Amino acid sequence: MSIKIVTDSTITIEPGLVEELDITVVPLTILIDGVLYKDTDLDSEEFIEKMQSSKNLPKTSQPPVGVFAEVYDDLGADGSQVISIHLTKILSGTVEAARQASNLTNTDVTVIDSEFIDQALKYQVVEAARLAKDGATKEEILASIENVKNNTELFIGVATLENLVKGGRIGRATGMVGNLLNFKIILQLTSEELAQVAKGRGNKTFTKWVDEYAKSLEGRNVKEISISHAGYPPIADYAKEKLQPYVEKEIISLPTNSTIATHAGMGAFAVMTEFE
């Protein structure tokens, strides 16, 4: 019996991997000035251009339960099992929609909260898809996913608080002060919260954090480091150069998806690390 892997469009992943590993990506939707798009409809440059010119902050929505149910029905029509891995419940109701859909289908579906997003979500999805392709059992795949999850870190650098304020993620007064003083913040996504770990004025805040994070990797068994960014900020290249000596595998730097760019804003970047 084969096992098929499903995820959602908040994953940032090389398109070739999706095809190679037969991963099904269920898109979130995004509303820009009254026009509804699938998260997968726009590439990074198109989305950034539309976001910057839009009158209001784009609004993102999780996939409907019915869409998940249809995907599960189709994938399980040949008797296959499904493992469905999604972005953290802290940031979206997507994983709950997937769970509800799993109760509406005859397909054997196991829904996983990855507790991450972006390329950190990719780590779990790619591991699962490779194991599934190699004929691993569901139990083996689930155990490996849990291991990857427990050995992953994700940090986000936010260059402007405007989108976080408009999206209701932080108080409006805090946002006004932050923009006025040119505050930059670093957040860490954990299973419990999106927590601030550093704050400062100007881009030196970012470079200082990258330097400190590089030092923290000394002596640790790093399997993979990934970088994502919104609007191609120079800090993404700086981080790649600084962190590459700490990992054998080449660091992949990719434009993030439109859902994340909506909330994190222009100039945002993320550093994700998987340890052995």
Tab-separated table of C-alpha atoms in Angstrom, residues 10 22 25 47 56 102 110 131 156 245 253 258 271:
chain	number	residue	atom	x	y	z
A	10	THR	CA	2.970	28.029	3.142
A	22	ASP	CA	5.069	13.618	-5.879
A	25	VAL	CA	0.324	21.118	-2.219
A	47	PHE	CA	3.006	39.225	-5.339
A	56	ASN	CA	-5.134	47.467	1.866
A	102	SER	CA	-9.835	13.670	7.508
A	110	THR	CA	-2.923	11.151	9.311
A	131	LEU	CA	10.719	7.769	2.869
A	156	ILE	CA	12.349	35.399	11.404
A	245	PRO	CA	30.909	27.430	6.894
A	253	SER	CA	18.040	30.803	-0.326
A	258	SER	CA	2.924	35.157	-0.484
A	271	VAL	CA	16.838	31.378	8.909
